[in-house]
mmCIF file of C-alpha atoms in Angstrom:
data_model
loop_
_atom_site.group_PDB
_atom_site.id
_atom_site.type_symbol
_atom_site.label_atom_id
_atom_site.label_comp_id
_atom_site.label_asym_id
_atom_site.label_seq_id
_atom_site.Cartn_x
_atom_site.Cartn_y
_atom_site.Cartn_z
ATOM 1 C CA MET A 1 0.000 0.000 0.000
ATOM 2 C CA ARG A 2 1.169 3.543 -0.783
ATOM 3 C CA SER A 3 0.398 6.525 1.375
ATOM 4 C CA VAL A 4 0.380 10.182 0.263
ATOM 5 C CA ALA A 5 1.532 12.790 2.739
ATOM 6 C CA LEU A 6 -0.551 15.989 2.820
ATOM 7 C CA ASN A 7 0.720 18.829 4.956
ATOM 8 C CA VAL A 8 -2.440 20.558 6.167
ATOM 9 C CA ALA A 9 -2.665 23.147 8.911
ATOM 10 C CA LEU A 10 -5.387 21.923 11.304
ATOM 11 C CA THR A 11 -6.653 23.122 14.684
ATOM 12 C CA LEU A 12 -8.372 20.495 16.835
ATOM 13 C CA ALA A 13 -10.085 21.206 20.149
ATOM 14 C CA VAL A 14 -10.124 17.974 22.183
ATOM 15 C CA SER A 15 -10.168 16.983 25.861
ATOM 16 C CA ILE A 16 -7.219 14.742 26.674
ATOM 17 C CA SER A 17 -5.502 13.557 29.772
ATOM 18 C CA PRO A 18 -2.776 15.604 31.476
ATOM 19 C CA ALA A 19 -0.289 12.872 30.691
ATOM 20 C CA ALA A 20 -0.874 13.345 27.004
ATOM 21 C CA VAL A 21 -0.636 17.100 27.319
ATOM 22 C CA ASN A 22 2.686 16.973 29.068
ATOM 23 C CA GLY A 23 4.160 14.610 26.539
ATOM 24 C CA SER A 24 5.280 15.166 22.945
ATOM 25 C CA PRO A 25 4.793 11.804 21.247
ATOM 26 C CA SER A 26 5.787 11.330 17.590
ATOM 27 C CA THR A 27 2.285 10.137 16.837
ATOM 28 C CA CYS A 28 -0.978 11.559 18.096
ATOM 29 C CA ASP A 29 -3.248 8.563 17.725
ATOM 30 C CA GLY A 30 -0.874 5.627 17.818
ATOM 31 C CA ALA A 31 -1.724 4.713 14.227
ATOM 32 C CA ASN A 32 0.673 7.081 12.464
ATOM 33 C CA THR A 33 -2.244 8.992 10.963
ATOM 34 C CA TRP A 34 -1.404 12.191 12.832
ATOM 35 C CA THR A 35 2.317 12.853 13.382
ATOM 36 C CA ASP A 36 4.619 15.597 14.669
ATOM 37 C CA CYS A 37 2.033 16.770 17.191
ATOM 38 C CA VAL A 38 2.229 20.127 18.951
ATOM 39 C CA PHE A 39 0.171 20.672 22.132
ATOM 40 C CA ASN A 40 -1.115 23.912 23.581
ATOM 41 C CA ASN A 41 -3.010 23.610 26.881
ATOM 42 C CA THR A 42 -5.573 26.390 27.410
ATOM 43 C CA GLY A 43 -6.828 24.993 30.729
ATOM 44 C CA SER A 44 -10.118 23.486 29.639
ATOM 45 C CA SER A 45 -9.021 22.218 26.226
ATOM 46 C CA VAL A 46 -5.899 21.440 24.269
ATOM 47 C CA GLU A 47 -5.087 22.703 20.745
ATOM 48 C CA ILE A 48 -3.196 20.158 18.686
ATOM 49 C CA GLY A 49 -1.312 20.904 15.428
ATOM 50 C CA ALA A 50 -0.207 17.914 13.379
ATOM 51 C CA ASP A 51 0.632 16.528 9.959
ATOM 52 C CA TYR A 52 -1.953 14.268 8.356
ATOM 53 C CA THR A 53 -1.019 11.150 6.386
ATOM 54 C CA ALA A 54 -3.782 9.683 4.221
ATOM 55 C CA GLY A 55 -3.790 6.060 3.210
ATOM 56 C CA GLY A 56 -3.371 5.207 -0.485
ATOM 57 C CA GLY A 57 -6.381 2.903 -0.552
ATOM 58 C CA GLY A 58 -7.903 -0.135 1.062
ATOM 59 C CA GLY A 59 -7.917 -0.252 4.842
ATOM 60 C CA SER A 60 -10.713 -1.416 7.032
ATOM 61 C CA GLY A 61 -14.070 -0.562 5.698
ATOM 62 C CA GLY A 62 -12.580 0.179 2.232
ATOM 63 C CA GLY A 63 -12.694 3.915 2.852
ATOM 64 C CA GLY A 64 -8.938 4.539 2.916
ATOM 65 C CA ASN A 65 -9.196 6.796 6.030
ATOM 66 C CA GLN A 66 -7.326 5.766 9.123
ATOM 67 C CA GLY A 67 -8.267 6.524 12.680
ATOM 68 C CA GLY A 68 -11.568 8.070 11.623
ATOM 69 C CA ALA A 69 -9.807 11.214 10.259
ATOM 70 C CA VAL A 70 -11.508 13.296 7.533
ATOM 71 C CA ARG A 71 -9.499 14.259 4.446
ATOM 72 C CA PRO A 72 -9.400 18.001 3.798
ATOM 73 C CA GLU A 73 -10.818 19.297 0.505
ATOM 74 C CA VAL A 74 -8.282 20.675 -1.963
ATOM 75 C CA PRO A 75 -9.723 23.589 -4.042
ATOM 76 C CA ALA A 76 -9.744 23.133 -7.810
ATOM 77 C CA PRO A 77 -7.373 25.418 -9.747
ATOM 78 C CA GLU A 78 -8.907 28.453 -11.444
ATOM 79 C CA PRO A 79 -9.250 28.216 -15.262
ATOM 80 C CA ALA A 80 -6.479 29.854 -17.257
ATOM 81 C CA PRO A 81 -7.391 33.016 -19.220
ATOM 82 C CA VAL A 82 -8.390 32.498 -22.847
ATOM 83 C CA CYS A 83 -5.750 33.616 -25.361
ATOM 84 C CA ASN A 84 -5.796 34.109 -29.126
ATOM 85 C CA THR A 85 -3.655 35.646 -31.842
ATOM 86 C CA VAL A 86 -4.873 39.164 -31.055
ATOM 87 C CA VAL A 87 -4.993 39.068 -27.259
ATOM 88 C CA GLY A 88 -1.952 37.687 -25.472
ATOM 89 C CA CYS A 89 -1.857 36.499 -21.852
ATOM 90 C CA ARG A 90 0.525 37.716 -19.191
ATOM 91 C CA GLY A 91 0.023 36.518 -15.630
ATOM 92 C CA GLY A 92 -3.533 37.097 -14.479
ATOM 93 C CA TYR A 93 -4.413 39.839 -16.963
ATOM 94 C CA GLN A 94 -4.762 40.180 -20.723
ATOM 95 C CA VAL A 95 -2.539 42.271 -23.006
ATOM 96 C CA TRP A 96 -4.189 43.599 -26.197
ATOM 97 C CA THR A 97 -2.085 44.050 -29.327
ATOM 98 C CA PRO A 98 -3.462 46.119 -32.258
ATOM 99 C CA PRO A 99 -3.875 43.993 -35.398
ATOM 100 C CA GLU A 100 -1.682 44.438 -38.450
ATOM 101 C CA VAL A 101 -3.373 46.488 -41.194
ATOM 102 C CA THR A 102 -2.669 46.472 -44.938
ATOM 103 C CA ILE A 103 -3.740 49.071 -47.470
ATOM 104 C CA SER A 104 -6.320 46.645 -48.925
ATOM 105 C CA ASP A 105 -8.010 46.446 -45.499
ATOM 106 C CA LEU A 106 -8.932 50.140 -45.861
ATOM 107 C CA ALA A 107 -11.128 49.606 -48.941
ATOM 108 C CA ALA A 108 -14.227 50.640 -46.982
ATOM 109 C CA PHE A 109 -12.616 53.938 -45.921
ATOM 110 C CA THR A 110 -12.799 56.370 -48.855
ATOM 111 C CA PRO A 111 -11.224 59.835 -48.657
ATOM 112 C CA ALA A 112 -12.986 62.764 -50.324
ATOM 113 C CA ARG A 113 -12.142 63.654 -53.903
ATOM 114 C CA PRO A 114 -9.937 66.688 -54.459
ATOM 115 C CA SER A 115 -11.133 69.945 -55.990
ATOM 116 C CA PHE A 116 -9.799 70.630 -59.490
ATOM 117 C CA THR A 117 -9.719 73.658 -61.791
ATOM 118 C CA ALA A 118 -7.531 75.404 -64.366
ATOM 119 C CA GLU A 119 -6.817 78.886 -65.684
ATOM 120 C CA PRO A 120 -7.867 80.312 -68.002
ATOM 121 C CA ASN A 121 -11.087 78.568 -66.943
ATOM 122 C CA GLY A 122 -11.829 75.758 -69.403
ATOM 123 C CA VAL A 123 -9.698 77.300 -72.168
ATOM 124 C CA ALA A 124 -6.067 76.930 -73.181
ATOM 125 C CA VAL A 125 -3.966 78.401 -75.943
ATOM 126 C CA ARG A 126 -2.003 76.050 -78.146
ATOM 127 C CA GLY A 127 1.693 76.115 -77.254
ATOM 128 C CA MET A 128 1.193 78.238 -74.129
ATOM 129 C CA PRO A 129 1.010 76.997 -70.495
ATOM 130 C CA ALA A 130 -2.400 76.379 -68.938
ATOM 131 C CA ASN A 131 -2.248 76.366 -65.152
ATOM 132 C CA PHE A 132 -3.964 73.464 -63.329
ATOM 133 C CA VAL A 133 -4.729 73.656 -59.611
ATOM 134 C CA ALA A 134 -5.944 70.884 -57.253
ATOM 135 C CA ALA A 135 -6.651 70.951 -53.520
ATOM 136 C CA ALA A 136 -6.941 68.163 -50.916
ATOM 137 C CA THR A 137 -6.779 68.198 -47.122
ATOM 138 C CA GLU A 138 -5.990 65.792 -44.285
ATOM 139 C CA GLN A 139 -9.008 63.681 -43.356
ATOM 140 C CA HIS A 140 -9.955 61.554 -40.321
ATOM 141 C CA ILE A 141 -12.585 58.847 -40.885
ATOM 142 C CA ALA A 142 -13.995 56.823 -37.974
ATOM 143 C CA GLY A 143 -15.297 53.305 -38.450
ATOM 144 C CA GLU A 144 -14.732 49.671 -37.534
ATOM 145 C CA LEU A 145 -11.940 47.333 -38.612
ATOM 146 C CA PHE A 146 -11.567 43.679 -37.532
ATOM 147 C CA ASP A 147 -14.512 44.262 -35.138
ATOM 148 C CA TYR A 148 -12.589 47.034 -33.350
ATOM 149 C CA PRO A 149 -13.370 50.780 -33.442
ATOM 150 C CA VAL A 150 -10.732 52.639 -35.436
ATOM 151 C CA VAL A 151 -9.930 56.070 -36.865
ATOM 152 C CA VAL A 152 -8.193 56.195 -40.259
ATOM 153 C CA ARG A 153 -6.147 59.272 -41.136
ATOM 154 C CA PHE A 154 -5.510 60.234 -44.781
ATOM 155 C CA VAL A 155 -2.779 62.767 -45.619
ATOM 156 C CA PRO A 156 -2.198 63.993 -49.224
ATOM 157 C CA ALA A 157 1.240 62.769 -50.312
ATOM 158 C CA ALA A 158 1.250 63.340 -54.095
ATOM 159 C CA PHE A 159 -0.856 64.821 -56.907
ATOM 160 C CA VAL A 160 -0.845 63.165 -60.337
ATOM 161 C CA PHE A 161 -2.173 65.450 -63.101
ATOM 162 C CA HIS A 162 -3.499 63.853 -66.282
ATOM 163 C CA TYR A 163 -3.920 66.451 -69.025
ATOM 164 C CA GLY A 164 -6.007 64.394 -71.424
ATOM 165 C CA ASP A 165 -3.516 64.340 -74.303
ATOM 166 C CA GLY A 166 -1.571 61.334 -72.982
ATOM 167 C CA SER A 167 0.818 63.348 -70.827
ATOM 168 C CA SER A 168 0.878 63.600 -67.021
ATOM 169 C CA ARG A 169 2.858 65.180 -64.207
ATOM 170 C CA THR A 170 3.345 64.233 -60.540
ATOM 171 C CA SER A 171 3.729 66.941 -57.922
ATOM 172 C CA THR A 172 4.017 67.002 -54.140
ATOM 173 C CA THR A 173 1.497 69.879 -54.059
ATOM 174 C CA GLY A 174 -1.732 70.693 -55.872
ATOM 175 C CA GLY A 175 -0.317 73.934 -57.279
ATOM 176 C CA ALA A 176 -1.608 77.500 -56.955
ATOM 177 C CA SER A 177 -3.146 80.172 -59.148
ATOM 178 C CA TRP A 178 -1.047 82.711 -61.052
ATOM 179 C CA PRO A 179 -2.098 85.620 -58.780
ATOM 180 C CA THR A 180 -1.236 83.571 -55.680
ATOM 181 C CA LEU A 181 2.174 82.753 -57.116
ATOM 182 C CA GLY A 182 2.667 86.359 -58.205
ATOM 183 C CA GLN A 183 3.126 85.297 -61.831
ATOM 184 C CA ALA A 184 1.736 86.626 -65.099
ATOM 185 C CA GLN A 185 -0.797 84.657 -67.094
ATOM 186 C CA PHE A 186 0.442 81.946 -69.465
ATOM 187 C CA THR A 187 3.701 81.502 -67.545
ATOM 188 C CA PRO A 188 4.909 78.007 -66.490
ATOM 189 C CA THR A 189 4.151 76.650 -62.992
ATOM 190 C CA ALA A 190 4.861 73.368 -61.183
ATOM 191 C CA THR A 191 1.501 71.997 -62.375
ATOM 192 C CA SER A 192 0.996 73.746 -65.755
ATOM 193 C CA HIS A 193 0.864 72.128 -69.177
ATOM 194 C CA ALA A 194 1.163 73.383 -72.761
ATOM 195 C CA TYR A 195 -0.954 71.586 -75.357
ATOM 196 C CA GLY A 196 0.598 70.968 -78.738
ATOM 197 C CA GLU A 197 -2.620 70.644 -80.739
ATOM 198 C CA ARG A 198 -5.997 72.276 -80.832
ATOM 199 C CA GLY A 199 -9.008 70.299 -79.669
ATOM 200 C CA ASN A 200 -11.058 69.310 -76.661
ATOM 201 C CA TYR A 201 -9.427 67.423 -73.811
ATOM 202 C CA ALA A 202 -10.625 65.893 -70.529
ATOM 203 C CA ALA A 203 -8.155 66.585 -67.732
ATOM 204 C CA SER A 204 -8.126 64.931 -64.270
ATOM 205 C CA VAL A 205 -6.102 64.728 -61.093
ATOM 206 C CA THR A 206 -5.454 61.799 -58.742
ATOM 207 C CA VAL A 207 -4.430 62.339 -55.131
ATOM 208 C CA ARG A 208 -2.360 59.671 -53.422
ATOM 209 C CA TYR A 209 -3.158 59.609 -49.699
ATOM 210 C CA ALA A 210 -0.789 58.164 -47.098
ATOM 211 C CA ALA A 211 -2.829 56.278 -44.486
ATOM 212 C CA SER A 212 -2.396 55.581 -40.786
ATOM 213 C CA VAL A 213 -4.703 54.055 -38.149
ATOM 214 C CA ASP A 214 -5.456 54.548 -34.464
ATOM 215 C CA PHE A 215 -7.294 51.805 -32.518
ATOM 216 C CA GLY A 216 -7.904 54.089 -29.558
ATOM 217 C CA THR A 217 -4.367 53.896 -28.190
ATOM 218 C CA GLY A 218 -3.659 57.562 -28.921
ATOM 219 C CA SER A 219 -0.859 56.801 -31.393
ATOM 220 C CA TRP A 220 -0.917 56.521 -35.189
ATOM 221 C CA ARG A 221 0.389 53.424 -36.974
ATOM 222 C CA GLU A 222 1.383 53.949 -40.615
ATOM 223 C CA VAL A 223 -0.061 51.625 -43.242
ATOM 224 C CA PRO A 224 2.296 50.903 -46.179
ATOM 225 C CA GLY A 225 1.006 52.032 -49.576
ATOM 226 C CA PHE A 226 -1.433 54.686 -50.776
ATOM 227 C CA VAL A 227 -5.179 55.170 -51.152
ATOM 228 C CA GLU A 228 -6.123 57.139 -54.276
ATOM 229 C CA ALA A 229 -8.980 59.542 -54.984
ATOM 230 C CA THR A 230 -9.579 61.033 -58.445
ATOM 231 C CA ALA A 231 -11.396 64.101 -59.697
ATOM 232 C CA GLY A 232 -11.875 63.973 -63.451
ATOM 233 C CA GLY A 233 -13.926 65.159 -66.384
ATOM 234 C CA TYR A 234 -12.531 68.695 -66.450
ATOM 235 C CA ALA A 235 -13.052 69.874 -70.031
ATOM 236 C CA VAL A 236 -10.343 71.986 -71.647
ATOM 237 C CA ARG A 237 -10.777 73.583 -75.073
ATOM 238 C CA VAL A 238 -7.441 74.323 -76.714
ATOM 239 C CA VAL A 239 -7.525 77.118 -79.313
ATOM 240 C CA GLU A 240 -4.919 78.640 -81.581
ATOM 241 C CA VAL A 241 -4.209 82.366 -81.470
ATOM 242 C CA HIS A 242 -2.678 84.433 -84.305
ATOM 243 C CA THR A 243 -1.664 88.071 -84.109
ATOM 244 C CA ALA A 244 -1.433 90.576 -86.901
ATOM 245 C CA LEU A 245 -0.632 94.253 -87.157
ATOM 246 C CA VAL A 246 -3.676 96.004 -88.629
ATOM 247 C CA ASP A 247 -4.750 99.580 -88.908
ATOM 248 C CA ARG A 248 -8.317 98.962 -87.786
ATOM 249 C CA THR A 249 -10.159 96.532 -85.491
ATOM 250 C CA CYS A 250 -12.449 93.791 -86.756
ATOM 251 C CA LEU A 251 -15.425 95.843 -85.611
ATOM 252 C CA GLU A 252 -14.251 98.680 -87.750
ATOM 253 C CA ASP A 253 -13.241 96.459 -90.644
ATOM 254 C CA PRO A 254 -14.933 93.045 -90.475
ATOM 255 C CA ARG A 255 -13.060 91.994 -93.627
ATOM 256 C CA GLY A 256 -9.682 92.880 -92.260
ATOM 257 C CA PRO A 257 -6.877 90.331 -91.680
ATOM 258 C CA GLY A 258 -7.790 87.818 -89.001
ATOM 259 C CA CYS A 259 -11.446 88.895 -88.892
#
């Protein structure tokens, strides 16, 4: 038979003889069930501290308890916290890690289209610069991503101008009007374009937004790549201008040169 030793702190109030109180036997009950006894006489009762040894099985009556002792209950361990790939476990509390975000995950978050215009308004002169101007601002869009509340920030990073004749230009800014730049009309700018042929063209601009996300932590996490927004369909009519030295205007001489 095998016995398992359980060290359990017990306090027993029993009435025993003075001879037992004054002694310090190695066993308390003579059956080696209670050992290493400590006695404390209070006058009317004696407190006994001891180690309890439970039988491994069998014994009289098949109960496995010796000397009529009762086995103490051992509490069941508490369940471990649930962990997954998003929430890690550390000790008795959970540590939340923001999920990784790719640019394709932001498909449901659409920044506003930029404003787009040109000068002269809707008209250009063949061989002379027409000035195109676009405007876009930083945007914050709140929503939900991976079942978590999130704020997505879009910041304009580049402007791609498509002039409608097969040519394009990329700029870090949307440009500015001639008066704002302090320039004369039909002078080159960082976003201007000179058409080589007469005709009607459809110009457009695409803004590339750099994105970052905040899952409520108070810090922005950059997302690699860009989200694009396009404003198109701006019609430009390119005309050809000729000059001639005449002695009278076309109103004065409708048949004059160039009239």
